[in-house]
Amino acid sequence: MAYEGDELLENVTSKEYEFGFTTNIESDKAPAGLNEDIIRLISSKKNEPQWLLDWRLEAFEIFQKMTEPEWAHVKYEKPNLQAISFYAAPKQKKVLNSLDEMDPELRKTMEKLGISIEEQKRLSGVAVDFVMDSVSVATSFKEKLGELGIIFCSISDAVQEYPELIKKYLGTVIPRTDNYYAALNSAVFTDGSFCYIPKGVRCPMELSTYFRINEAGTGQFERTLLIADEESYVSYLEGCTAPQRDENQLHAAVVELVAMRDAEIKYSTVQNWYPGDKDGKGGIFNFVTKRGMCEGANSKISWTQVETGSAITWKYPSCVLKGDNSVGEFYSVAVTNHFQQADTGTKMIHIGKNTKSTIISKGISSGHSQNSYRGLVQIGKNASNARNFSQCDSLLMTDTSGAHTFPYIEVNNSTAKVEHEATTSKIGEDQIFYCLQRGLDQEQAVSMIVNGYAKDVLNKLPMEFAVEAQKLLAISLEGSVG
Amino acid sequence: MLKIENLHARIEEKEILKGLSLTIGEGEVHAIMGPNGSGKSTLASVLAGREDYEVTEGTVTFNGKDLLDMPAEERAREGLFLAFQYPVEIPGVSNMNFLKAAVGEIRKHRGLEALTAKEFLQLVKEKSQLVELDGQLANRAVNEGFSGGEKKRNEIFQMAMLNPSMCVLDETDSGLDIDALRIVSEGVNAMRDGKRSFVIITHYQRLLDHIVPDFVHVLYKGKIVKSGTKELALELEEKGYDWLKEMEEAK
């Protein structure tokens, strides 16, 4: 009997591990629930200075006075925050011995995306030979970035090593009072990236390359802070085309960008979190606040996003165009299938003179999904000669999906020019039949039509990801027409 | 090459083709004429495999194979090409990429090696001259912003690129001015090689001045009611369809 008991115990524990729960060291996982003690625990685990703890606690105070907003065009059961554990030791990935142990569905998708075997191994957690090239590549990247004075590290490390930069910029673009989930993130963030590009430096590589090799763990409440000093340039890519699964249902990240005089930041996102199954069960809630501050004159921030994952996406990467002649851009493709819901768009806040913004949003809805564009273009009273051009297109793949556009325009300066164009179309059976008649199959036809439709946005992605993103669109919509 | 027997087809509840039979031999050019609503375009759609139409009776054999059993893309790969009456626009997809994919699939199906980029470009150059298609058009999105004439010329250009054995032209002459009509016709004539067969659906005799058919058929109420040679087209031009309608009603 005793033996059976042991066996049972072993079964249970190994099963839990399979799903990624930490079972080994009890003290490295905080009990479920959200309160001041938990925040103190997070701060002390991370050995944070007093000011940051105070900052978190103030955020928590602000958070407690807020209620979860309900204006978005999405329906979901509100997450129970008291059931979430807000601190856990970095998750250990299950190590596989070879690709054969990988989930065959996942592997098939990766192959379709054209992800190399080496990278497939890395993404799926197959044990990698230590002598492998990528390690030395990462090291040489690190050296190269270091020589230029570029700082790229986890935000926790930055708190220890560059506290003055963190103190100066954290929460300046997205204040703790900004919204419910930004306040929550400010109180409990545990993970994320920090990047600083010094004056006059052009970052010589897509930070994505580095990112993919190092694979910074994405936490549930991720915090990213990116500062481009005067006359600098950086292109940053987050996310991954490969499907991402996570046992945390709620993801509420905050991303803050600051561009000083004559600086340029290009921020690209490919988001492919688990969207739930065909019947709409499960899937990740992605409630993100992303904002860039064009602080100095002639600065530029571009957001490019390809959103195919998550059960619910709720995000508006925005630009505050404070510096004169500054430029904000937002290019987005959002695909929803099955029962996914997306409410996404941007805010362009024109404050400085001669500021310019461009918005190109392409929504694609399939299955029973709902896809909304929500955007604000605000021209302040001092923003003379400000310009905006917005184009919001929606493509419906099925009769059961929905496309919605909620554009808000506020103009307080009579010299401003604001243009808004919107179209909604249904994928033409005529278009598909035309392709079939030329010898292409259904999948190729849909892929071609959809990629043509999203071309203006895909062209903005760094080259290496544009190809994968094209395939990702096709895969996300597989079998959605017909 | 193509044998249609007692073909019945309907869209939703409406029967359009009511027992159509037609045999087209290798290298032959058949013109199909007939009044509006007689089923001409339905015939083209049914042959190409459009799913809106349901075949309720009859058979179609293409090179000995059951055509109706194949999905649309397979019919195309087997060598059946439809030049559309209203070619659709596919925004953002360049004509070149579109054709490259199509030519690739068709060659693969026929067991041919893929063309190199150079060979493909050479083919584009050669075939676009056939219909005097501006090199610029090849690089633009499929039919996007094309004039009516350009769209029709693009159809013939695609036809030349895909090298089909059976070409169905659905009112290719509609909306063409005289010059465009000449260019399109010359393109088609250049592709007549004694092996390739054509079905030319048209309302007007004028196209048949340029593309001279071996046979002319009149379609009325979903059936072929009269067949003849090119003289029949001239007779129709002169007398209209009424005498045929009356003959048919009298039966």
XYZ file of C-alpha atoms in Angstrom:
733
model
C 0.000 0.000 0.000
C 2.771 2.329 0.983
C 4.452 1.668 -2.316
C 1.321 2.597 -4.234
C 1.125 5.798 -2.264
C 4.669 6.736 -3.263
C 3.962 5.929 -6.832
C 0.883 8.075 -6.766
C 2.798 10.937 -5.239
C 5.467 10.650 -7.866
C 2.862 10.626 -10.597
C 1.219 13.725 -9.300
C 4.418 15.684 -8.875
C 5.865 14.784 -12.226
C 2.576 15.672 -13.888
C 2.599 19.107 -12.368
C 6.095 19.644 -13.597
C 4.961 18.728 -17.062
C 2.713 21.756 -17.048
C 5.444 23.995 -15.842
C 4.404 24.585 -12.224
C 7.226 25.094 -9.805
C 7.058 22.349 -7.232
C 10.583 22.139 -5.992
C 11.317 25.118 -3.794
C 8.238 26.318 -2.013
C 9.801 29.584 -0.910
C 10.393 30.674 -4.511
C 6.742 30.916 -5.239
C 4.554 33.441 -3.553
C 1.131 32.367 -2.328
C -1.746 33.337 -4.571
C -3.236 36.736 -4.087
C -2.384 40.390 -4.337
C -1.550 42.564 -1.337
C 1.189 44.826 -0.003
C 3.126 41.926 1.472
C 3.373 40.256 -1.900
C 4.735 43.445 -3.430
C 7.264 43.755 -0.609
C 8.228 40.145 -1.259
C 8.757 40.760 -4.973
C 10.843 43.839 -4.269
C 13.004 42.146 -1.687
C 13.490 38.999 -3.804
C 14.828 41.301 -6.458
C 16.917 43.210 -3.982
C 15.417 46.492 -5.087
C 16.212 49.915 -3.634
C 13.714 51.515 -1.278
C 12.519 54.063 -3.848
C 11.386 51.350 -6.206
C 9.492 49.559 -3.457
C 7.784 52.820 -2.590
C 7.026 53.356 -6.254
C 5.428 49.917 -6.472
C 3.409 50.431 -3.320
C 2.097 53.754 -4.579
C 1.150 52.049 -7.817
C -0.720 49.438 -5.811
C -2.566 52.156 -3.910
C -3.559 53.754 -7.214
C -4.563 50.388 -8.600
C -6.875 49.653 -5.684
C -8.870 52.780 -6.415
C -9.376 51.784 -10.042
C -11.865 49.444 -11.619
C -11.360 47.261 -14.604
C -12.453 49.203 -17.692
C -15.279 47.841 -19.804
C -15.285 50.066 -22.844
C -13.415 47.704 -25.147
C -15.396 45.702 -27.662
C -14.513 42.394 -26.026
C -16.327 39.990 -23.762
C -14.547 37.876 -21.192
C -14.694 36.730 -17.642
C -12.565 39.075 -15.565
C -9.480 37.379 -14.225
C -9.493 36.702 -10.514
C -6.347 38.455 -9.348
C -6.503 36.842 -5.950
C -6.008 33.470 -7.614
C -2.776 34.485 -9.311
C 0.638 33.983 -7.822
C 2.521 37.194 -8.516
C 5.977 35.913 -7.901
C 7.569 32.681 -9.008
C 11.161 31.750 -9.580
C 12.046 31.848 -13.267
C 10.247 29.005 -14.923
C 12.305 26.032 -15.817
C 11.560 24.733 -19.241
C 11.150 21.045 -19.683
C 14.244 19.831 -21.458
C 13.663 17.506 -24.392
C 16.311 15.148 -25.666
C 15.472 15.522 -29.325
C 12.994 17.131 -31.656
C 11.113 13.830 -31.856
C 9.810 14.515 -28.357
C 8.285 17.760 -29.443
C 4.556 18.195 -29.875
C 4.090 17.122 -33.517
C 1.532 19.874 -34.160
C 3.961 22.503 -32.948
C 6.722 21.039 -35.018
C 4.566 21.031 -38.119
C 3.798 24.709 -37.615
C 7.447 25.571 -37.137
C 8.340 23.719 -40.294
C 5.676 25.598 -42.192
C 7.098 28.836 -40.867
C 10.466 27.846 -42.233
C 12.180 28.013 -38.855
C 15.561 26.289 -38.984
C 16.171 23.028 -37.143
C 18.601 24.716 -34.780
C 16.108 27.357 -33.903
C 13.312 24.820 -33.580
C 15.417 23.069 -30.986
C 16.045 26.267 -29.117
C 12.440 27.419 -29.176
C 11.103 24.088 -28.046
C 13.684 23.635 -25.332
C 15.625 20.752 -26.790
C 18.908 20.399 -24.960
C 21.473 22.185 -27.073
C 25.094 21.248 -27.344
C 27.078 23.863 -25.486
C 29.729 24.221 -28.142
C 27.073 25.315 -30.549
C 27.661 28.396 -32.583
C 24.809 30.443 -31.246
C 26.508 30.800 -27.873
C 29.561 32.386 -29.383
C 27.383 34.463 -31.673
C 25.529 35.789 -28.649
C 28.808 36.548 -26.917
C 30.162 38.424 -29.885
C 26.931 40.384 -30.142
C 27.250 41.281 -26.516
C 30.819 42.454 -26.998
C 29.929 44.462 -30.032
C 27.002 46.177 -28.309
C 29.171 46.829 -25.263
C 31.847 48.552 -27.343
C 29.241 50.989 -28.616
C 27.963 51.679 -25.123
C 24.599 50.080 -25.844
C 22.963 48.673 -22.763
C 20.659 45.739 -23.305
C 19.736 43.670 -20.304
C 16.860 42.531 -18.139
C 15.071 45.286 -16.318
C 15.955 43.643 -12.986
C 19.657 43.839 -13.829
C 19.215 47.421 -14.952
C 17.682 48.326 -11.592
C 20.884 47.079 -9.956
C 23.391 48.397 -12.450
C 21.825 51.556 -13.871
C 19.481 52.727 -11.131
C 19.746 56.389 -12.125
C 18.451 55.662 -15.665
C 15.592 53.568 -14.357
C 14.669 56.144 -11.759
C 14.734 58.886 -14.345
C 12.563 57.196 -16.961
C 10.432 54.460 -15.416
C 6.784 55.419 -15.590
C 7.418 58.710 -17.360
C 5.729 57.659 -20.597
C 3.052 55.518 -19.019
C 2.330 56.863 -15.542
C 1.038 54.520 -12.901
C -2.291 56.295 -13.039
C -2.667 55.602 -16.747
C -4.979 52.647 -16.591
C -6.000 49.666 -14.514
C -3.571 47.164 -15.994
C -0.671 49.629 -16.236
C -1.107 50.360 -12.526
C -1.176 46.636 -11.771
C 1.934 46.052 -13.853
C 3.741 48.908 -12.073
C 2.983 47.309 -8.741
C 3.963 43.746 -9.543
C 6.228 43.589 -12.625
C 8.904 40.953 -12.254
C 10.550 40.688 -15.606
C 11.299 42.503 -18.821
C 13.948 44.233 -20.873
C 15.883 47.437 -20.668
C 17.658 49.060 -23.562
C 19.649 52.260 -23.794
C 21.251 53.534 -26.990
C 23.773 56.299 -26.295
C 23.976 59.580 -28.129
C 24.884 59.360 -31.800
C 24.967 55.557 -31.893
C 23.251 53.599 -34.599
C 22.587 50.120 -33.256
C 24.272 47.937 -35.878
C 21.914 44.990 -35.646
C 18.270 44.283 -35.184
C 18.019 43.718 -31.482
C 15.732 40.891 -32.431
C 18.662 38.746 -33.501
C 20.143 39.041 -30.088
C 16.756 38.633 -28.501
C 16.021 35.400 -30.275
C 19.312 33.916 -29.291
C 18.992 34.882 -25.670
C 15.271 34.428 -25.461
C 14.570 36.701 -22.554
C 11.791 34.987 -20.640
C 8.496 36.690 -21.082
C 6.862 37.104 -17.739
C 3.248 37.550 -17.011
C 3.734 41.206 -16.095
C 6.525 42.200 -18.377
C 8.045 45.644 -18.262
C 10.113 47.051 -21.100
C 11.900 50.383 -21.131
C 13.789 51.533 -24.204
C 15.623 54.833 -24.429
C 17.183 56.185 -27.600
C 19.405 59.120 -26.778
C 19.998 62.016 -29.154
C 20.756 61.137 -32.772
C 20.625 57.417 -32.123
C 18.779 54.646 -33.939
C 17.524 51.260 -32.898
C 15.306 48.570 -34.370
C 13.814 46.233 -31.813
C 11.708 43.148 -32.326
C 9.746 41.371 -29.660
C 7.851 38.169 -29.884
C 8.120 35.293 -32.177
C 6.201 33.725 -35.021
C 6.349 30.313 -33.396
C 3.275 29.548 -31.297
C 3.775 30.504 -27.662
C 2.041 28.690 -24.885
C 1.944 29.801 -21.313
C 0.032 28.610 -18.273
C -0.622 32.196 -17.233
C -3.874 33.321 -18.678
C -3.429 37.019 -18.009
C -0.597 38.969 -19.577
C -0.444 42.668 -18.817
C 2.780 44.118 -20.117
C 3.937 47.715 -20.184
C 6.328 48.991 -22.838
C 7.735 52.507 -22.653
C 9.864 54.080 -25.359
C 11.655 57.405 -25.198
C 13.195 59.022 -28.279
C 15.350 62.095 -27.747
C 16.227 64.741 -30.323
C 16.866 63.275 -33.794
C 16.548 59.723 -32.487
C 14.599 56.947 -34.175
C 13.047 53.824 -32.687
C 11.537 51.085 -34.778
C 9.623 48.651 -32.617
C 8.217 45.544 -34.245
C 6.044 42.949 -32.614
C 4.967 39.540 -33.768
C 2.493 38.171 -31.274
C 1.390 34.571 -31.493
C 0.239 33.625 -28.005
C -2.031 30.637 -27.640
C -5.438 31.820 -28.919
C -7.583 29.120 -27.362
C -9.042 26.148 -29.161
C -11.551 26.078 -32.005
C -14.450 26.400 -29.571
C -12.952 29.409 -27.840
C -11.801 27.542 -24.741
C -8.640 28.732 -23.072
C -6.238 31.146 -24.612
C -4.305 34.074 -23.286
C -5.608 37.513 -22.350
C -3.122 40.013 -23.695
C -3.807 43.404 -22.077
C -0.830 45.529 -22.963
C -0.013 49.209 -22.611
C 2.585 50.431 -25.082
C 3.522 54.021 -25.621
C 6.399 55.929 -27.117
C 7.414 59.458 -26.241
C 8.930 61.493 -29.045
C 10.605 63.726 -26.515
C 13.035 65.653 -28.695
C 12.705 67.549 -31.939
C 12.852 65.491 -35.158
C 12.503 62.217 -33.310
C 10.613 59.281 -34.768
C 8.896 56.222 -33.370
C 7.405 53.471 -35.532
C 5.294 50.653 -34.205
C 4.777 47.670 -36.467
C 2.734 44.779 -35.202
C 1.509 41.478 -36.516
C -1.050 40.110 -34.101
C -2.322 36.608 -34.680
C -2.497 35.079 -31.238
C -4.229 35.468 -27.855
C -7.861 34.813 -27.018
C -8.263 38.508 -26.271
C -5.958 41.248 -27.447
C -6.351 44.670 -25.997
C -3.581 47.058 -26.958
C -2.914 50.451 -28.482
C 0.766 51.157 -29.160
C 0.792 54.923 -29.164
C 3.016 57.918 -29.805
C 3.175 61.187 -27.941
C 4.618 63.644 -30.442
C 6.039 66.194 -28.090
C 9.151 67.315 -29.964
C 8.668 69.649 -32.915
C 8.795 67.873 -36.294
C 8.554 64.508 -34.603
C 7.002 61.575 -36.437
C 4.820 58.737 -35.193
C 3.882 55.665 -37.212
C 1.657 52.695 -36.548
C 1.435 49.760 -38.907
C -0.700 46.863 -37.824
C -2.061 43.573 -39.070
C -4.426 41.895 -36.661
C -5.794 38.473 -37.516
C -8.561 36.851 -35.504
C -9.942 33.385 -36.073
C -12.313 30.991 -34.274
C -13.525 32.860 -31.157
C -10.647 35.314 -30.764
C -11.369 38.937 -29.942
C -9.078 41.838 -30.678
C -9.550 45.476 -29.802
C -6.417 47.160 -31.029
C -5.247 50.390 -32.610
C -3.226 53.385 -31.633
C -3.216 56.885 -30.213
C -1.312 59.676 -31.876
C -1.055 62.656 -29.564
C 0.257 65.689 -31.431
C 1.756 68.287 -29.092
C 4.726 69.791 -30.974
C 4.673 71.836 -34.151
C 4.881 70.184 -37.587
C 4.360 66.765 -36.093
C 3.313 63.982 -38.433
C 1.648 60.645 -37.885
C 0.659 57.756 -40.114
C -1.687 54.932 -39.171
C -2.195 51.884 -41.344
C -4.317 49.192 -39.798
C -5.360 45.971 -41.504
C -7.812 43.769 -39.671
C -8.620 40.261 -40.844
C -11.491 38.428 -39.192
C -12.363 34.792 -39.656
C -14.373 32.095 -37.914
C -16.588 33.608 -35.208
C -14.051 36.208 -34.187
C -14.456 39.906 -33.505
C -11.810 42.346 -34.677
C -11.928 46.027 -33.790
C -9.758 48.966 -34.669
C -9.852 51.718 -32.074
C -7.770 54.813 -32.593
C -7.385 58.346 -31.364
C -5.784 61.185 -33.255
C -5.474 64.203 -31.036
C -4.090 67.523 -32.235
C -3.195 69.873 -29.397
C -3.719 73.630 -29.598
C -0.006 74.330 -30.095
C 0.534 71.642 -32.701
C 0.416 73.909 -35.709
C 0.745 72.237 -39.110
C 0.279 68.829 -37.577
C -0.651 66.096 -40.007
C -2.176 62.708 -39.738
C -3.105 60.114 -42.283
C -5.086 57.085 -41.166
C -6.153 54.106 -43.180
C -8.153 51.359 -41.531
C -9.106 48.383 -43.621
C -11.052 45.351 -42.534
C -11.241 42.057 -44.349
C -13.937 39.566 -43.452
C -13.298 35.925 -44.257
C -16.623 34.559 -43.000
C -20.203 35.670 -42.469
C -19.937 34.869 -38.788
C -17.008 37.142 -37.964
C -17.151 40.842 -37.190
C -15.049 43.873 -38.092
C -15.456 47.179 -36.285
C -13.792 50.561 -36.514
C -13.843 53.154 -33.752
C -11.850 56.169 -34.865
C -11.721 59.212 -32.573
C -10.400 62.504 -33.887
C -9.897 65.621 -31.764
C -8.481 68.678 -33.437
C -7.692 71.836 -31.475
C -5.590 73.655 -34.024
C -7.011 74.996 -37.247
C -3.809 74.506 -39.262
C -3.889 70.739 -38.780
C -4.665 68.269 -41.532
C -6.229 64.976 -40.586
C -7.258 62.356 -43.100
C -9.072 59.153 -42.360
C -9.889 56.394 -44.812
C -11.659 53.192 -43.943
C -12.794 50.201 -45.955
C -14.463 46.926 -45.135
C -14.487 44.106 -47.621
C -15.280 40.459 -47.670
C -12.720 38.092 -49.119
C -14.038 37.482 -52.573
C -15.074 34.030 -53.607
C -14.379 35.469 -57.030
C -10.789 36.185 -56.047
C -10.311 32.685 -54.685
C -11.893 31.078 -57.720
C -9.696 33.166 -59.983
C -6.610 31.775 -58.209
C -7.940 28.201 -58.337
C -8.551 28.565 -62.051
C -4.895 29.448 -62.470
C -3.842 26.241 -60.734
C -3.302 27.450 -57.162
C -4.954 25.514 -54.347
C -7.282 26.990 -51.762
C -4.574 27.538 -49.154
C -2.224 29.227 -51.575
C -5.076 31.384 -52.800
C -6.065 32.600 -49.336
C -2.448 33.138 -48.373
C -1.778 35.149 -51.485
C -4.879 37.319 -51.179
C -4.373 37.986 -47.469
C -0.689 38.757 -47.837
C -1.450 41.106 -50.702
C -3.991 42.841 -48.513
C -1.504 43.203 -45.630
C 1.489 44.001 -47.811
C 1.819 47.642 -46.782
C 2.339 46.571 -43.188
C 4.427 43.436 -43.750
C 6.847 45.535 -45.802
C 7.649 47.498 -42.652
C 8.890 44.454 -40.759
C 12.583 43.654 -40.615
C 13.366 41.479 -43.599
C 14.069 38.252 -41.724
C 10.669 38.349 -40.049
C 8.634 39.541 -42.983
C 8.875 36.133 -44.630
C 7.942 34.268 -41.468
C 5.116 36.690 -40.785
C 3.678 36.065 -44.248
C 3.614 32.359 -43.584
C 2.181 32.976 -40.135
C -0.795 34.830 -41.621
C -1.480 31.924 -43.923
C -1.228 29.402 -41.097
C -3.478 31.435 -38.806
C -6.166 31.418 -41.434
C -5.801 27.821 -42.568
C -9.129 26.284 -43.435
C -10.969 29.495 -42.645
C -12.625 29.807 -46.017
C -14.368 27.037 -47.756
C -10.320 16.210 -76.241
C -13.408 17.584 -74.468
C -16.654 15.689 -74.552
C -19.774 17.105 -72.940
C -22.798 14.826 -72.809
C -26.313 15.673 -71.695
C -25.056 18.251 -69.198
C -27.596 19.604 -66.733
C -26.566 22.260 -64.229
C -28.346 24.599 -61.868
C -27.594 27.462 -59.596
C -29.613 27.431 -56.416
C -32.971 26.110 -57.589
C -32.771 27.364 -61.139
C -31.823 24.939 -63.873
C -29.701 26.677 -66.504
C -28.119 23.953 -68.587
C -30.690 21.426 -69.718
C -29.018 18.633 -71.566
C -26.115 20.208 -73.395
C -23.911 18.023 -75.547
C -20.798 19.110 -77.387
C -17.610 17.450 -78.569
C -14.462 19.413 -79.191
C -11.590 17.792 -80.973
C -7.909 18.545 -80.811
C -6.981 21.863 -82.376
C -10.582 22.882 -83.042
C -12.068 26.293 -82.433
C -15.715 26.292 -81.426
C -17.723 29.466 -81.060
C -20.738 29.460 -78.804
C -23.306 32.134 -79.402
C -26.769 32.708 -78.137
C -29.133 35.266 -76.666
C -28.738 36.638 -73.135
C -29.555 34.152 -70.431
C -29.147 31.114 -72.643
C -26.457 29.609 -70.372
C -23.226 30.559 -72.143
C -21.375 31.855 -69.103
C -22.817 29.067 -66.973
C -21.209 26.583 -69.326
C -17.845 28.324 -68.880
C -18.225 28.328 -65.091
C -19.279 24.695 -64.927
C -16.324 23.622 -67.063
C -13.919 25.595 -64.862
C -15.389 24.101 -61.698
C -17.129 26.957 -59.964
C -18.866 25.582 -56.892
C -21.932 27.806 -57.081
C -23.198 25.570 -59.856
C -24.470 22.106 -59.250
C -24.271 19.541 -62.001
C -27.353 17.355 -61.739
C -26.905 15.143 -64.761
C -24.522 14.362 -67.588
C -20.800 13.876 -68.024
C -17.789 15.847 -69.164
C -14.644 14.015 -70.205
C -11.398 15.881 -70.692
C -8.569 13.922 -72.311
C -10.284 10.752 -71.175
C -10.612 11.887 -67.553
C -13.774 12.760 -65.670
C -13.579 16.545 -65.538
C -16.491 16.967 -63.152
C -14.712 14.844 -60.581
C -11.768 17.239 -60.349
C -11.549 20.315 -58.122
C -11.101 23.590 -59.971
C -7.328 23.813 -59.445
C -6.810 20.333 -60.831
C -8.771 21.180 -63.970
C -6.470 24.168 -64.447
C -3.385 22.012 -63.909
C -4.712 19.443 -66.371
C -4.750 22.182 -68.998
C -8.137 23.844 -68.912
C -7.960 27.624 -68.916
C -10.800 30.092 -68.521
C -10.354 33.669 -69.692
C -12.824 35.452 -67.439
C -15.489 37.829 -68.611
C -14.830 39.976 -65.533
C -11.258 39.364 -64.318
C -11.039 40.188 -60.597
C -8.542 42.495 -58.961
C -6.242 41.082 -56.291
C -4.749 44.108 -54.534
C -1.179 43.877 -53.287
C -0.355 40.692 -55.229
C 1.928 41.408 -58.140
C 1.075 39.900 -61.476
C 4.556 38.406 -61.572
C 4.319 36.652 -58.211
C 0.873 35.427 -59.072
C 1.997 33.970 -62.375
C 5.149 32.540 -60.900
C 3.092 30.584 -58.389
C 0.598 29.494 -61.042
C 3.232 28.460 -63.575
C 5.062 26.608 -60.790
C 2.009 24.605 -59.774
C 1.079 23.763 -63.328
C 4.591 22.661 -64.289
C 4.834 20.580 -61.144
C 1.558 18.856 -61.997
C 2.767 18.109 -65.495
C 6.026 16.683 -64.211
C 8.133 19.519 -65.591
C 11.049 21.093 -63.812
C 10.573 24.466 -62.185
C 11.690 27.395 -64.290
C 14.697 29.359 -63.165
C 14.153 33.055 -62.498
C 15.866 33.835 -65.765
C 13.771 31.406 -67.788
C 10.630 32.734 -66.183
C 11.482 36.332 -67.033
C 12.313 35.310 -70.570
C 8.898 33.652 -70.867
C 7.178 36.743 -69.469
C 8.957 38.918 -71.977
C 8.074 36.697 -74.886
C 4.419 36.192 -73.973
C 3.679 39.773 -72.986
C 4.697 40.860 -76.463
C 2.014 38.584 -77.817
C -0.693 40.909 -76.495
C 1.406 44.092 -76.543
C 1.238 44.214 -72.750
C 3.359 46.918 -71.225
C 6.187 45.527 -69.092
C 4.944 47.766 -66.292
C 1.661 45.892 -66.122
C 3.419 42.679 -65.290
C 4.774 44.289 -62.152
C 1.537 45.833 -60.990
C -0.952 44.086 -58.735
C -3.172 41.556 -60.497
C -5.694 43.558 -62.548
C -5.661 46.380 -60.005
C -6.444 49.664 -61.692
C -6.277 48.037 -65.131
C -8.576 49.368 -67.830
C -11.136 46.988 -69.284
C -8.921 46.351 -72.303
C -5.840 45.788 -70.162
C -7.669 43.225 -68.067
C -8.663 41.228 -71.137
C -5.179 41.408 -72.573
C -3.849 40.252 -69.230
C -6.139 37.214 -69.422
C -4.694 36.245 -72.786
C -1.181 36.910 -71.478
C -1.832 34.553 -68.557
C -3.252 32.007 -70.965
C -0.059 32.141 -73.016
C 2.040 31.801 -69.849
C 0.165 28.758 -68.555
C 0.165 26.960 -71.880
C -3.217 25.197 -71.596
C -4.537 22.638 -74.068
C -8.145 23.767 -73.756
C -8.965 27.477 -73.672
C -12.399 28.774 -72.784
C -12.855 32.458 -73.571
C -15.900 33.919 -71.878
C -16.993 37.053 -73.748
C -13.428 38.179 -74.058
C -14.575 40.731 -76.625
C -16.988 42.531 -74.310
C -15.878 46.040 -73.471
C -13.044 46.089 -75.996
C -12.459 48.853 -78.489
C -11.455 47.964 -82.036
C -7.706 48.118 -81.420
C -7.877 46.031 -78.273
C -10.110 43.536 -80.064
C -7.495 43.177 -82.783
C -4.657 42.751 -80.273
C -6.526 40.160 -78.244
C -7.554 38.248 -81.362
C -4.039 38.224 -82.727
C -2.852 36.908 -79.388
C -5.364 34.081 -79.560
C -4.589 33.314 -83.198
C -0.901 33.099 -82.399
C -1.734 30.358 -79.943
C -3.641 28.286 -82.473
C -1.229 25.536 -83.316
C -3.447 22.739 -84.548
C -3.331 21.043 -81.141
C -4.719 23.539 -78.707
C -8.519 23.768 -78.670
C -10.718 26.774 -78.007
C -14.253 27.447 -76.898
C -15.106 31.034 -77.681
C -18.203 32.406 -76.056
C -19.444 35.594 -77.611
C -22.485 37.671 -78.385
C -21.135 39.183 -81.519
C -19.993 38.029 -84.858
C -17.306 40.729 -85.011
C -14.894 38.727 -82.828
C -15.286 35.827 -85.234
C -14.053 38.033 -88.065
C -10.738 38.011 -86.260
C -10.738 34.560 -84.752
C -12.251 32.365 -87.401
C -13.965 29.348 -85.824
C -14.215 25.844 -87.195
C -17.678 25.431 -85.738
C -20.402 27.716 -84.484
C -23.108 26.600 -82.028
C -26.178 28.398 -80.847
C -27.108 27.932 -77.230
C -30.712 28.565 -76.269
C -32.431 27.715 -73.015
C -29.553 25.573 -71.879
C -29.187 23.435 -74.975
C -27.395 23.643 -78.281
C -30.174 24.183 -80.810
C -28.135 24.647 -83.944
C -24.608 23.949 -85.061
C -22.827 24.929 -88.206
C -19.686 26.506 -89.579
C -18.640 30.141 -89.574
C -21.439 30.985 -92.008
C -23.944 30.361 -89.227
C -22.485 33.294 -87.311
C -23.014 35.532 -90.311
C -26.553 34.338 -90.653
C -27.203 35.099 -86.979
C -25.699 38.524 -87.398
C -28.140 39.195 -90.202
C -31.297 37.568 -88.892
C -30.887 37.716 -85.116
C -31.967 34.865 -82.833
C -35.724 35.163 -83.188
C -36.114 32.686 -86.040
C -34.194 30.107 -84.015
C -36.276 30.800 -80.937
C -39.461 30.346 -82.916
C -38.197 27.134 -84.431
C -37.356 25.843 -81.006
C -40.703 26.841 -79.491
C -42.528 25.122 -82.361
C -40.924 21.788 -81.503
